[in-house]
CSV table of N, CA and C in Angstrom, one decimal:
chain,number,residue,atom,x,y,z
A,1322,UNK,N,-24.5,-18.6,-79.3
A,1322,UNK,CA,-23.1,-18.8,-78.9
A,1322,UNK,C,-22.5,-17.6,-78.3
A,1323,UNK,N,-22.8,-16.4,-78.6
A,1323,UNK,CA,-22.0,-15.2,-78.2
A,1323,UNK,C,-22.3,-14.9,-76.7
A,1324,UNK,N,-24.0,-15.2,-76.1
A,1324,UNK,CA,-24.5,-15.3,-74.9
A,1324,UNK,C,-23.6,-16.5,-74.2
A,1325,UNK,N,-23.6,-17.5,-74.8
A,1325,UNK,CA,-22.5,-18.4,-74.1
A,1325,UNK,C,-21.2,-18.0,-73.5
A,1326,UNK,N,-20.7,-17.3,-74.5
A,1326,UNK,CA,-19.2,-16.5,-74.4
A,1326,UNK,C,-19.3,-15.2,-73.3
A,1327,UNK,N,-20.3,-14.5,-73.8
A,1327,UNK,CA,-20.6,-13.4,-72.7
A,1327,UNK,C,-20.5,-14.3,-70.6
A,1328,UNK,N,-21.1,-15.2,-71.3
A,1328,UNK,CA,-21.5,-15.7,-69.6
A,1328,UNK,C,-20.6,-16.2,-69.3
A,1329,UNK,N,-19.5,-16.8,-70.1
A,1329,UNK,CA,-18.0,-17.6,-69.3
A,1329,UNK,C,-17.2,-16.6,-69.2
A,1330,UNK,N,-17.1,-15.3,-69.5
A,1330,UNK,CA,-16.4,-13.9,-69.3
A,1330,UNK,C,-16.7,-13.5,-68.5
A,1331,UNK,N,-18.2,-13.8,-68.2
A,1331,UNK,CA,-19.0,-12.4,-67.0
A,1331,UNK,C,-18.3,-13.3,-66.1
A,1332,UNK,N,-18.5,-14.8,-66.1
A,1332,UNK,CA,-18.5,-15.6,-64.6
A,1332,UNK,C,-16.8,-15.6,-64.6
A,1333,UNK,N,-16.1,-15.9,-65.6
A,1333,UNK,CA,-14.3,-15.7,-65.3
A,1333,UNK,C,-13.7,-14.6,-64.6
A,1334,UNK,N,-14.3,-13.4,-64.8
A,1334,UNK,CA,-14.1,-12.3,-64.0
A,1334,UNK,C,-14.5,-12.2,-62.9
A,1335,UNK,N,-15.8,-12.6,-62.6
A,1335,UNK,CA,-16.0,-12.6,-60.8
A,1335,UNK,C,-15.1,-13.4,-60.4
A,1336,UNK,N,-14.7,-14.7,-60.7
A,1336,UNK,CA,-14.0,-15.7,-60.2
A,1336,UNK,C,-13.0,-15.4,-60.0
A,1337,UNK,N,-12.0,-15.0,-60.7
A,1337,UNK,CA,-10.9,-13.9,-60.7
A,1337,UNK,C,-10.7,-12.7,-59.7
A,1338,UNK,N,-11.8,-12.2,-59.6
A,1338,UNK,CA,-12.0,-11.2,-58.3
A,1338,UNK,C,-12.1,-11.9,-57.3
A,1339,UNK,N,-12.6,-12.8,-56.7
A,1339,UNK,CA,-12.8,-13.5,-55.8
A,1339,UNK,C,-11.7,-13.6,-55.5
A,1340,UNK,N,-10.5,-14.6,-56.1
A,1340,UNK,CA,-9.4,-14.9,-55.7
A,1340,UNK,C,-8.3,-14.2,-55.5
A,1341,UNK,N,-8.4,-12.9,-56.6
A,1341,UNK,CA,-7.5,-11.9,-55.7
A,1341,UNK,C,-7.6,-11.4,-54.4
A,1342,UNK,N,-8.9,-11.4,-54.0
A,1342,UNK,CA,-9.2,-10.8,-52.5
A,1342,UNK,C,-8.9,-12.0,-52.0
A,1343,UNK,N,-9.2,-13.0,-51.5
A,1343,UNK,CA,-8.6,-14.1,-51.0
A,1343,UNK,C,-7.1,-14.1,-50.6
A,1344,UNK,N,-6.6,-14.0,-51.8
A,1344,UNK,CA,-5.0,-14.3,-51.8
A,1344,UNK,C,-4.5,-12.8,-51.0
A,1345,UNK,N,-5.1,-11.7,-51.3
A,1345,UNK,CA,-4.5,-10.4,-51.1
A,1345,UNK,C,-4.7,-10.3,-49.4
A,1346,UNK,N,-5.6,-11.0,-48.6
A,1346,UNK,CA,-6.1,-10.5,-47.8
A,1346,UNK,C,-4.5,-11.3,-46.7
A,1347,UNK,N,-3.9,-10.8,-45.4
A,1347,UNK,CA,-3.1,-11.1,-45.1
A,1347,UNK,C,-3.5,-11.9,-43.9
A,1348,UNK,N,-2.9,-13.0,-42.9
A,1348,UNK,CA,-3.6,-13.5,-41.1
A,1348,UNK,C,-2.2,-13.7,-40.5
A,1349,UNK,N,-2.7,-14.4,-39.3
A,1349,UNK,CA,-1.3,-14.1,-38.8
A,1349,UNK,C,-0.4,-15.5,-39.5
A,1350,UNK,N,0.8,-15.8,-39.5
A,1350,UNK,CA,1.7,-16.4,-39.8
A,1350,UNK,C,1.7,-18.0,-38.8
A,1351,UNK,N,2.3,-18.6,-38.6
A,1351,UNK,CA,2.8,-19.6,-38.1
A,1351,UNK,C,3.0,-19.2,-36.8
A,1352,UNK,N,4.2,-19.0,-37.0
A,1352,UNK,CA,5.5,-18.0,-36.3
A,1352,UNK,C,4.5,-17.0,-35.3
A,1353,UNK,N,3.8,-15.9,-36.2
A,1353,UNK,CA,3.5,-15.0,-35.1
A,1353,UNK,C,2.5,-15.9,-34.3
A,1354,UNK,N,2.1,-17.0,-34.4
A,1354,UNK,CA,0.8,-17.6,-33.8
A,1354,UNK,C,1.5,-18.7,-32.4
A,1355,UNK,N,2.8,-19.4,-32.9
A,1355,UNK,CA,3.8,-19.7,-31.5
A,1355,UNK,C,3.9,-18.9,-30.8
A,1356,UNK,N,4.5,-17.7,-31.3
A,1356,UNK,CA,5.5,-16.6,-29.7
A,1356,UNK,C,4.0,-16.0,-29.1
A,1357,UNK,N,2.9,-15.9,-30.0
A,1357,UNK,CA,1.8,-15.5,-29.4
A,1357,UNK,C,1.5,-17.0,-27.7
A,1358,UNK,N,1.7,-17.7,-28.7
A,1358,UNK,CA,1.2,-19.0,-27.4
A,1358,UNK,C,2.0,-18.9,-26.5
A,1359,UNK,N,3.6,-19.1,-26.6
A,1359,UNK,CA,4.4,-19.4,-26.2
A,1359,UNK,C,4.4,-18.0,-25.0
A,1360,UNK,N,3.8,-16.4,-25.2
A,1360,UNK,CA,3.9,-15.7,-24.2
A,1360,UNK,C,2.6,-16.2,-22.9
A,1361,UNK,N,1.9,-16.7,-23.8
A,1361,UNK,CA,0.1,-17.4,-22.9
A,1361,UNK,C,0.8,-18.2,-22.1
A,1362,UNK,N,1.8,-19.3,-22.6
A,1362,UNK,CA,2.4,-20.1,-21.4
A,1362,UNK,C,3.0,-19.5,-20.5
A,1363,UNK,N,3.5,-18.9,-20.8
A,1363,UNK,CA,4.9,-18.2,-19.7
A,1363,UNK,C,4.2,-17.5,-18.6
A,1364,UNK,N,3.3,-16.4,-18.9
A,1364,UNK,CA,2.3,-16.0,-18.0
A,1364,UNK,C,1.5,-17.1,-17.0
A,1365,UNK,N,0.9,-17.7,-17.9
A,1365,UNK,CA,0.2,-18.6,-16.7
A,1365,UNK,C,1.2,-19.6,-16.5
A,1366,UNK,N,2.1,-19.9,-16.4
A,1366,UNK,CA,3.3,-20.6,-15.7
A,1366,UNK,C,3.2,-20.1,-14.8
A,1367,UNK,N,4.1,-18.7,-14.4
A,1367,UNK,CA,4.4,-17.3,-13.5
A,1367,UNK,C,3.9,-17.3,-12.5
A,1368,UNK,N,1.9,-17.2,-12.7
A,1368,UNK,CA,0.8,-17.4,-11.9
A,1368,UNK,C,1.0,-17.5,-10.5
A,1369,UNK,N,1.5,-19.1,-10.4
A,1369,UNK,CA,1.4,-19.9,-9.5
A,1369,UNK,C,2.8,-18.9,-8.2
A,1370,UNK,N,4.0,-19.1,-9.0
A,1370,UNK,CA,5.0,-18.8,-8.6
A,1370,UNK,C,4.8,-17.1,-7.6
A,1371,UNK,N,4.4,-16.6,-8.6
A,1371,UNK,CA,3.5,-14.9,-8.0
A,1371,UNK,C,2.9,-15.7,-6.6
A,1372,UNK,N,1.7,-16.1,-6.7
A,1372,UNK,CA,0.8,-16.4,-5.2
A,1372,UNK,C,1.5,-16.6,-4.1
A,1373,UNK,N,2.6,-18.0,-4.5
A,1373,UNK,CA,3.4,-18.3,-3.6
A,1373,UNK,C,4.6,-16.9,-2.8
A,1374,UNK,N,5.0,-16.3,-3.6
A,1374,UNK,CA,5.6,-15.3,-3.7
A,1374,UNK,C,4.5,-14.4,-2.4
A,1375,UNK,N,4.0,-14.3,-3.1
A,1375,UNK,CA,3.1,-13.1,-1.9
A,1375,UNK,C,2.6,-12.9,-1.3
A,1376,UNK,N,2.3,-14.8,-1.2
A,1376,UNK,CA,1.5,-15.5,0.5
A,1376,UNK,C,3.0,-16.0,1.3
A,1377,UNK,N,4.0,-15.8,0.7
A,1377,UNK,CA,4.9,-15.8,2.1
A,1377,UNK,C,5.4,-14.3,2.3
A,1378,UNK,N,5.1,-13.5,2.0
A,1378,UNK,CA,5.8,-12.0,2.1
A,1378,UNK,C,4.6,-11.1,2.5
A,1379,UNK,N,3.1,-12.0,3.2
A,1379,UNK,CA,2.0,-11.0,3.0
A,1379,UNK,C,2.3,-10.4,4.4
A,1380,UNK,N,2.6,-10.6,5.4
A,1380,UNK,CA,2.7,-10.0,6.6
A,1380,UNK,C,3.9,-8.3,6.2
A,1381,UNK,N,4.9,-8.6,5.6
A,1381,UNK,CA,5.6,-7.7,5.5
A,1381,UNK,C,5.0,-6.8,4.5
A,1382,UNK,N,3.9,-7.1,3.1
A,1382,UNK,CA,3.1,-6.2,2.4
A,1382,UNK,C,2.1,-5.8,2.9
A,1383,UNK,N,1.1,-6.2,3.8
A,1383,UNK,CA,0.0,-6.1,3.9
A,1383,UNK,C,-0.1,-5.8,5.4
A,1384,UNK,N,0.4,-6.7,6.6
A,1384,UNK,CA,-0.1,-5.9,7.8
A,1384,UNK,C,1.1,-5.7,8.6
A,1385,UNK,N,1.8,-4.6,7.5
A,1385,UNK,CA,2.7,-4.0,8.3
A,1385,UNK,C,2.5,-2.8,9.0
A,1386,UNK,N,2.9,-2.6,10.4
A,1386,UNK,CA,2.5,-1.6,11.0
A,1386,UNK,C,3.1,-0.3,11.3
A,1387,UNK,N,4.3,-0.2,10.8
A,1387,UNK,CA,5.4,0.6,11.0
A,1387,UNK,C,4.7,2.0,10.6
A,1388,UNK,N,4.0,2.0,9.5
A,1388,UNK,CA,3.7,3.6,8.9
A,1388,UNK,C,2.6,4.1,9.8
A,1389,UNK,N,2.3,3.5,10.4
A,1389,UNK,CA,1.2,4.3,11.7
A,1389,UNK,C,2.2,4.1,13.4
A,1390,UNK,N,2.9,3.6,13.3
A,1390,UNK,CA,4.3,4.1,14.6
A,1390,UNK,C,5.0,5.1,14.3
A,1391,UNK,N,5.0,5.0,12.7
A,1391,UNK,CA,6.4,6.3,12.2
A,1391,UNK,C,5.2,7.6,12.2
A,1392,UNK,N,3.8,7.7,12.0
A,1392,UNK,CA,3.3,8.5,12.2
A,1392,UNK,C,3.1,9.1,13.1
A,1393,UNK,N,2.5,8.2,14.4
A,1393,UNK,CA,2.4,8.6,15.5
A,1393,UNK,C,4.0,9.4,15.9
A,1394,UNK,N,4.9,8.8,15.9
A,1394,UNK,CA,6.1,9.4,16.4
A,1394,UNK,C,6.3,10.6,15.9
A,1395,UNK,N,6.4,11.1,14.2
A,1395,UNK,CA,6.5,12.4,14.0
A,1395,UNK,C,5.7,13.4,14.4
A,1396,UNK,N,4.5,12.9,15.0
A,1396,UNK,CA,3.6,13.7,15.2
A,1396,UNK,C,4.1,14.0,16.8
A,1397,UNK,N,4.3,13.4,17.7
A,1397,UNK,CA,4.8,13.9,18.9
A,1397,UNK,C,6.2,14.8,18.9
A,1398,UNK,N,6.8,14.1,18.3
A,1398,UNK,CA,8.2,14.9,17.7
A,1398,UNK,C,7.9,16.1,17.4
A,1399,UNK,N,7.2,17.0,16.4
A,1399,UNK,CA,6.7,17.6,15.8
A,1399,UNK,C,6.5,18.8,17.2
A,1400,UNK,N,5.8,18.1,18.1
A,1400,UNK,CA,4.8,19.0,19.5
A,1400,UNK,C,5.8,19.0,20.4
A,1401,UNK,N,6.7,17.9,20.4
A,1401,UNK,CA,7.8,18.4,21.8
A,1401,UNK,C,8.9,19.2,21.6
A,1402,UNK,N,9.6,18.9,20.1
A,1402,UNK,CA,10.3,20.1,19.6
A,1402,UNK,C,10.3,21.4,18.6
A,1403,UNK,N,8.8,21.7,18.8
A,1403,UNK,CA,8.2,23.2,18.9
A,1403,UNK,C,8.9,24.1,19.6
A,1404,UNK,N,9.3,25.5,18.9
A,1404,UNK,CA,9.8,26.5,20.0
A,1404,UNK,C,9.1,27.1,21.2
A,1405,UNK,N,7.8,27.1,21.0
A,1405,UNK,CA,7.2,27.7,21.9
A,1405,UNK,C,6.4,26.7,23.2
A,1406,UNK,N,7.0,26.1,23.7
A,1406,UNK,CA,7.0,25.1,24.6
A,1406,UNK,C,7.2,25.4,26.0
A,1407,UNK,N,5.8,25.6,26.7
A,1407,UNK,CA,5.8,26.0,28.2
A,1407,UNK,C,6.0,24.8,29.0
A,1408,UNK,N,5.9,23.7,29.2
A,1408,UNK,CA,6.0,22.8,30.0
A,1408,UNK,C,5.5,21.6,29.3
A,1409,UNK,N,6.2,20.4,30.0
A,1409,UNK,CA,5.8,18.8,29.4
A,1409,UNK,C,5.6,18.2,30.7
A,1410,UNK,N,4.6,17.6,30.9
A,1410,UNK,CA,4.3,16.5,31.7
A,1410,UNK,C,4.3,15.5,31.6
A,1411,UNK,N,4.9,14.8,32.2
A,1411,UNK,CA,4.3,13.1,32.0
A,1411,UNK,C,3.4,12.7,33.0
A,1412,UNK,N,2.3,11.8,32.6
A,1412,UNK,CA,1.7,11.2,33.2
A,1412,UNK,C,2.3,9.9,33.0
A,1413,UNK,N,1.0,8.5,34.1
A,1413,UNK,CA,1.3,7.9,34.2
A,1413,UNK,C,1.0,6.4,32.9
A,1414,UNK,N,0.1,7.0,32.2
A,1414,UNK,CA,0.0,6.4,30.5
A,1414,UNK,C,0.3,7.2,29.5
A,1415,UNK,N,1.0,8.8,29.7
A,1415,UNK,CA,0.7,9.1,28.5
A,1415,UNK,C,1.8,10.3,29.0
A,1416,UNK,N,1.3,11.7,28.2
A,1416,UNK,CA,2.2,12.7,28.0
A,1416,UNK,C,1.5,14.1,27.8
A,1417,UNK,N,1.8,15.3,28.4
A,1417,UNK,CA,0.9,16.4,28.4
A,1417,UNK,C,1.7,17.7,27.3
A,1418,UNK,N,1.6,17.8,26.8
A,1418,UNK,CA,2.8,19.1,25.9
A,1418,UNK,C,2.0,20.4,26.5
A,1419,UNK,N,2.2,21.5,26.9
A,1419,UNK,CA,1.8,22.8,26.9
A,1419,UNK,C,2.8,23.4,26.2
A,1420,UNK,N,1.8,24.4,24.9
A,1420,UNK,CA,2.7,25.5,24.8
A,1420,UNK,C,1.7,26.6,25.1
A,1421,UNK,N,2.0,27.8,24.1
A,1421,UNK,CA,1.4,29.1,24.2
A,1421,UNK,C,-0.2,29.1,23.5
A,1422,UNK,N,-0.3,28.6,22.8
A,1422,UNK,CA,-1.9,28.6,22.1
A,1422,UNK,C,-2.7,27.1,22.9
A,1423,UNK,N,-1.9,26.1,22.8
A,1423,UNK,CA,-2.5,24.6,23.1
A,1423,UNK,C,-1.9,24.3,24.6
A,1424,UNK,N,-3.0,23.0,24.9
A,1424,UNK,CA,-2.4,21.9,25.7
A,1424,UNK,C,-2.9,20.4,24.8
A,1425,UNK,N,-1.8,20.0,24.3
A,1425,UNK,CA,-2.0,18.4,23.6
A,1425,UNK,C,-1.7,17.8,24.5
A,1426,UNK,N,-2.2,16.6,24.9
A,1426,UNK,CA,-2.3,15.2,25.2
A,1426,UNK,C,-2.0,13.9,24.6
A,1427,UNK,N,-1.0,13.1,24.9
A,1427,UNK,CA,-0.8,11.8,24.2
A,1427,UNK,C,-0.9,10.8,25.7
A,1428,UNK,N,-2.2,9.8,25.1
A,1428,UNK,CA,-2.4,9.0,26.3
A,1428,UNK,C,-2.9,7.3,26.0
A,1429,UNK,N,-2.6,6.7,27.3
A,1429,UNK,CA,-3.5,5.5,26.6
A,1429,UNK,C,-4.7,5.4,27.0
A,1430,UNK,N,-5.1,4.7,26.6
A,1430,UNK,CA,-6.7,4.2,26.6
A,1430,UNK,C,-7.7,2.9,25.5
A,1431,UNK,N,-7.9,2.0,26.4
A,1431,UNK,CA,-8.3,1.1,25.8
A,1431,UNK,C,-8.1,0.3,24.6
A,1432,UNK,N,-6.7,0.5,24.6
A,1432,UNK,CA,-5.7,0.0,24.0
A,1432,UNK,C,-5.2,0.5,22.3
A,1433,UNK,N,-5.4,1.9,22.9
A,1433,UNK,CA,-5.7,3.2,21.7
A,1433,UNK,C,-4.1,3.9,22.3
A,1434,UNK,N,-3.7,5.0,21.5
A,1434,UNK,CA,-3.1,5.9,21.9
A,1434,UNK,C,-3.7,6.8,21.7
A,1435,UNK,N,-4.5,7.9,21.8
A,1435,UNK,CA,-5.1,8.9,21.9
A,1435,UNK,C,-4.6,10.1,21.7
A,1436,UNK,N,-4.7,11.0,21.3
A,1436,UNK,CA,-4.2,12.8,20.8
A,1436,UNK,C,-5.5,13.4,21.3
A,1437,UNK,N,-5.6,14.4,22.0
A,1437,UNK,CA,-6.6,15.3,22.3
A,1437,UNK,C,-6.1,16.7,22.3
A,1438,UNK,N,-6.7,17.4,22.0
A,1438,UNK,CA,-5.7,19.6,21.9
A,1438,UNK,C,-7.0,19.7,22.7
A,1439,UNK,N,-6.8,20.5,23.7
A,1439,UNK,CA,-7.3,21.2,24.3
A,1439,UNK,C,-8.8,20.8,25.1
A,1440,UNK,N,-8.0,19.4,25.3
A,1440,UNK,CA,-9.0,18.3,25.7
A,1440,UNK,C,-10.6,17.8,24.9
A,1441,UNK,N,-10.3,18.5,23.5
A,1441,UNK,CA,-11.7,18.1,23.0
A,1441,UNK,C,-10.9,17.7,21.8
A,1442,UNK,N,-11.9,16.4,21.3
A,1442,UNK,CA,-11.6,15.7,20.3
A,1442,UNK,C,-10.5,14.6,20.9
A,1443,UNK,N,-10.9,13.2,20.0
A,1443,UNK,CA,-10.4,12.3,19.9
A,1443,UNK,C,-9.5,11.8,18.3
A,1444,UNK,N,-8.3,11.5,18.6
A,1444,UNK,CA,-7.5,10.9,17.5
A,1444,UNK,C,-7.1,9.9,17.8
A,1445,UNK,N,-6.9,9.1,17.0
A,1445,UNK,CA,-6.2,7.7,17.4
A,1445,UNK,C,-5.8,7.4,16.5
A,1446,UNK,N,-4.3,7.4,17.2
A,1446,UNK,CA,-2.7,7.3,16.7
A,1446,UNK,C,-2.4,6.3,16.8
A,1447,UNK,N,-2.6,5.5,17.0
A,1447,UNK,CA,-2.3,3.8,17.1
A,1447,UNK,C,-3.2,3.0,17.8
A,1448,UNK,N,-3.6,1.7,17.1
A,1448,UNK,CA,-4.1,1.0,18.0
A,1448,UNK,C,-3.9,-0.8,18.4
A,1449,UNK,N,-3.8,-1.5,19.5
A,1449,UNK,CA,-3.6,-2.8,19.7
A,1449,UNK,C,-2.6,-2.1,20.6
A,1450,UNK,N,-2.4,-1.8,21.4
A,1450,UNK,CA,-1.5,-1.0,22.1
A,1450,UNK,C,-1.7,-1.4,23.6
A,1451,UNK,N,-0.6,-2.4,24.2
A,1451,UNK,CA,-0.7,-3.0,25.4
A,1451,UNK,C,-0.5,-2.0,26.2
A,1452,UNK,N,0.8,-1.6,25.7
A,1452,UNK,CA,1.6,-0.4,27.6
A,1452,UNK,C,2.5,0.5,26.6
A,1453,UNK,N,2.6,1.5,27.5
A,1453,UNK,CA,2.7,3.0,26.9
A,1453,UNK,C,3.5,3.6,28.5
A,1454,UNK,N,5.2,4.0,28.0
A,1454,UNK,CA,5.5,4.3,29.2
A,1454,UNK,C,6.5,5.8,28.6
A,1455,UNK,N,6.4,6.7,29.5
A,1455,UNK,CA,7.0,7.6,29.2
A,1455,UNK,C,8.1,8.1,30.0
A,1456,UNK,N,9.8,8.3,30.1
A,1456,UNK,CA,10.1,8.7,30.8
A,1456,UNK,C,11.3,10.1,30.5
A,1457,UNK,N,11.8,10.3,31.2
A,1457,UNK,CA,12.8,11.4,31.5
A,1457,UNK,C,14.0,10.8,31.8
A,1458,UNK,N,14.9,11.5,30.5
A,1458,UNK,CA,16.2,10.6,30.2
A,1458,UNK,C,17.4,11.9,31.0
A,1459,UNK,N,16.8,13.5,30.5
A,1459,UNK,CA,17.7,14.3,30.8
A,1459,UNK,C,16.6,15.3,30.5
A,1460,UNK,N,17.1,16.4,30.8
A,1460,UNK,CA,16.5,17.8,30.3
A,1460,UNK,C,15.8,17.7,29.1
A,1461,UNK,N,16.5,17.6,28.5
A,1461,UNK,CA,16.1,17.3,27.1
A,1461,UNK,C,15.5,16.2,26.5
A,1462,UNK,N,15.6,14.9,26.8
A,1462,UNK,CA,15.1,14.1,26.2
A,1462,UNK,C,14.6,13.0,26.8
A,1463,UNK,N,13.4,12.9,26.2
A,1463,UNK,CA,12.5,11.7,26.5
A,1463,UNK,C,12.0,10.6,26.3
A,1464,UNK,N,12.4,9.3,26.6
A,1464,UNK,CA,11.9,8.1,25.9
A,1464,UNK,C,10.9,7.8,26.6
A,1465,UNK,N,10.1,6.7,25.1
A,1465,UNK,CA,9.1,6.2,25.1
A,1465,UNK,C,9.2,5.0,24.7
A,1466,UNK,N,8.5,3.9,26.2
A,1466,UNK,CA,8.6,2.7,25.7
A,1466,UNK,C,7.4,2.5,25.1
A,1467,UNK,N,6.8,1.5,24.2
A,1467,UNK,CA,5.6,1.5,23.8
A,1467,UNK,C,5.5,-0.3,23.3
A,1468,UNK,N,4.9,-0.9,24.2
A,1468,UNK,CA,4.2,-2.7,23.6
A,1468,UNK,C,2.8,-3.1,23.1
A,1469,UNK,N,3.3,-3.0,21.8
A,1469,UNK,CA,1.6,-3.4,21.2
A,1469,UNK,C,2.0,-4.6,20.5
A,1470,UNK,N,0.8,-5.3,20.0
A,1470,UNK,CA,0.3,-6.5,19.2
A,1470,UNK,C,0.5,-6.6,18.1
A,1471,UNK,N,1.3,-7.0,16.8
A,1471,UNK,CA,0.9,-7.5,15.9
A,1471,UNK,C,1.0,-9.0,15.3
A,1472,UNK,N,-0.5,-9.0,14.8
A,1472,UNK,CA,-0.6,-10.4,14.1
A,1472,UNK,C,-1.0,-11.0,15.3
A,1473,UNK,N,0.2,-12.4,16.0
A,1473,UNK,CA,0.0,-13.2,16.8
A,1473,UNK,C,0.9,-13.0,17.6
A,1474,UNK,N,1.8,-12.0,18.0
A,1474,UNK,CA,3.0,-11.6,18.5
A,1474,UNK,C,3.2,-10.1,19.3
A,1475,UNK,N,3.7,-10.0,20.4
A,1475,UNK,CA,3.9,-8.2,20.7
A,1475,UNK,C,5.2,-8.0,20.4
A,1476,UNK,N,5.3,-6.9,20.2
A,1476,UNK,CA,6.9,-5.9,19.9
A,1476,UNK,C,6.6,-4.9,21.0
A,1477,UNK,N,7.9,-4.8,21.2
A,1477,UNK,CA,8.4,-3.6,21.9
A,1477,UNK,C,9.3,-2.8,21.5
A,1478,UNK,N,9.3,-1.4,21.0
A,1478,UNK,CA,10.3,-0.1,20.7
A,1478,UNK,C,10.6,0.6,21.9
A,1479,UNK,N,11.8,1.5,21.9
A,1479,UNK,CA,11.9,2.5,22.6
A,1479,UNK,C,12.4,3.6,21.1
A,1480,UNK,N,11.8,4.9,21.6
A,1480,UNK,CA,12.0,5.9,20.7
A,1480,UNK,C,12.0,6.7,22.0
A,1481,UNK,N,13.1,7.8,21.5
A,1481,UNK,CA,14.1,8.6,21.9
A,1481,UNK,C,13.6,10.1,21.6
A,1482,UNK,N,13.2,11.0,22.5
A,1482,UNK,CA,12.7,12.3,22.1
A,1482,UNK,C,13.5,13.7,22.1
């Protein structure tokens, strides 16, 4: 009998330990298991709305071309209102700067705008570039017409030097 008693003690105690771990151990709630879902919906709702969103706005994100016109321009800017400036030419696609160290060149070509110093080396400052006109407004200042392509459409600027 006392073997008996020993073994419903030994086995009531495990059983008892078991159950505290069980009960002790914590998951998520109800509650935290909705707002959990409820943020899964809202996202893939969103999804769709996003695509739409930035397949009508891709031309103004993606092939906009302004930041290589505003480049090119500062960069001429840059060479025509230099202090040390011997003479400017215009040609009949493009533009010659001389100063004291250099002669740069801004020209067209094959539907490129081109930069060359000292006639070596090729840069290209813009390209899809129909017509490129340069003229003399005053002493001082020089516009530039410029018609290039984008997308399915040409634009035309004038910028003022």
């Amino acid at each position: 009998m006392k073997s008996f008693l020993r073994n419903s003690v030994f086995v009531y105690k495990i059983y008892s330990l078991i159950k505290n771990i069980v009960i002790s151990k914590r998951g998520f709630t109800l509650i935290e298991s909705l707002i959990a879902l409820l943020a899964q919906c809202l996202i893939i709702m969103l999804i769709p709305f996003f695509i739409m969103t930035f397949s009508q706005h891709k031309h103004t994100l993606f092939d906009d071309r302004t930041y290589d016109l505003e480049m090119m321009i500062k960069d001429i800017s840059d060479h025509l209102n230099h202090t040390d400036i011997k003479d400017v030419l215009l040609l009949k696609k493009g533009i010659e700067i001389q100063n004291k160290q250099s002669k740069i060149n801004y020209y067209l070509q094959n539907q490129k705008i081109i930069k060359t110093v000292n006639h070596r080396g090729n840069i290209t400052l813009c390209n899809e570039v129909m017509n490129v006109v340069f003229t003399k407004v005053s002493n001082k200042y020089i516009l530039m017409r410029i018609k290039y392509r984008e997308r399915n459409g040409f634009h035309e600027k004038e910028i003022l030097f």
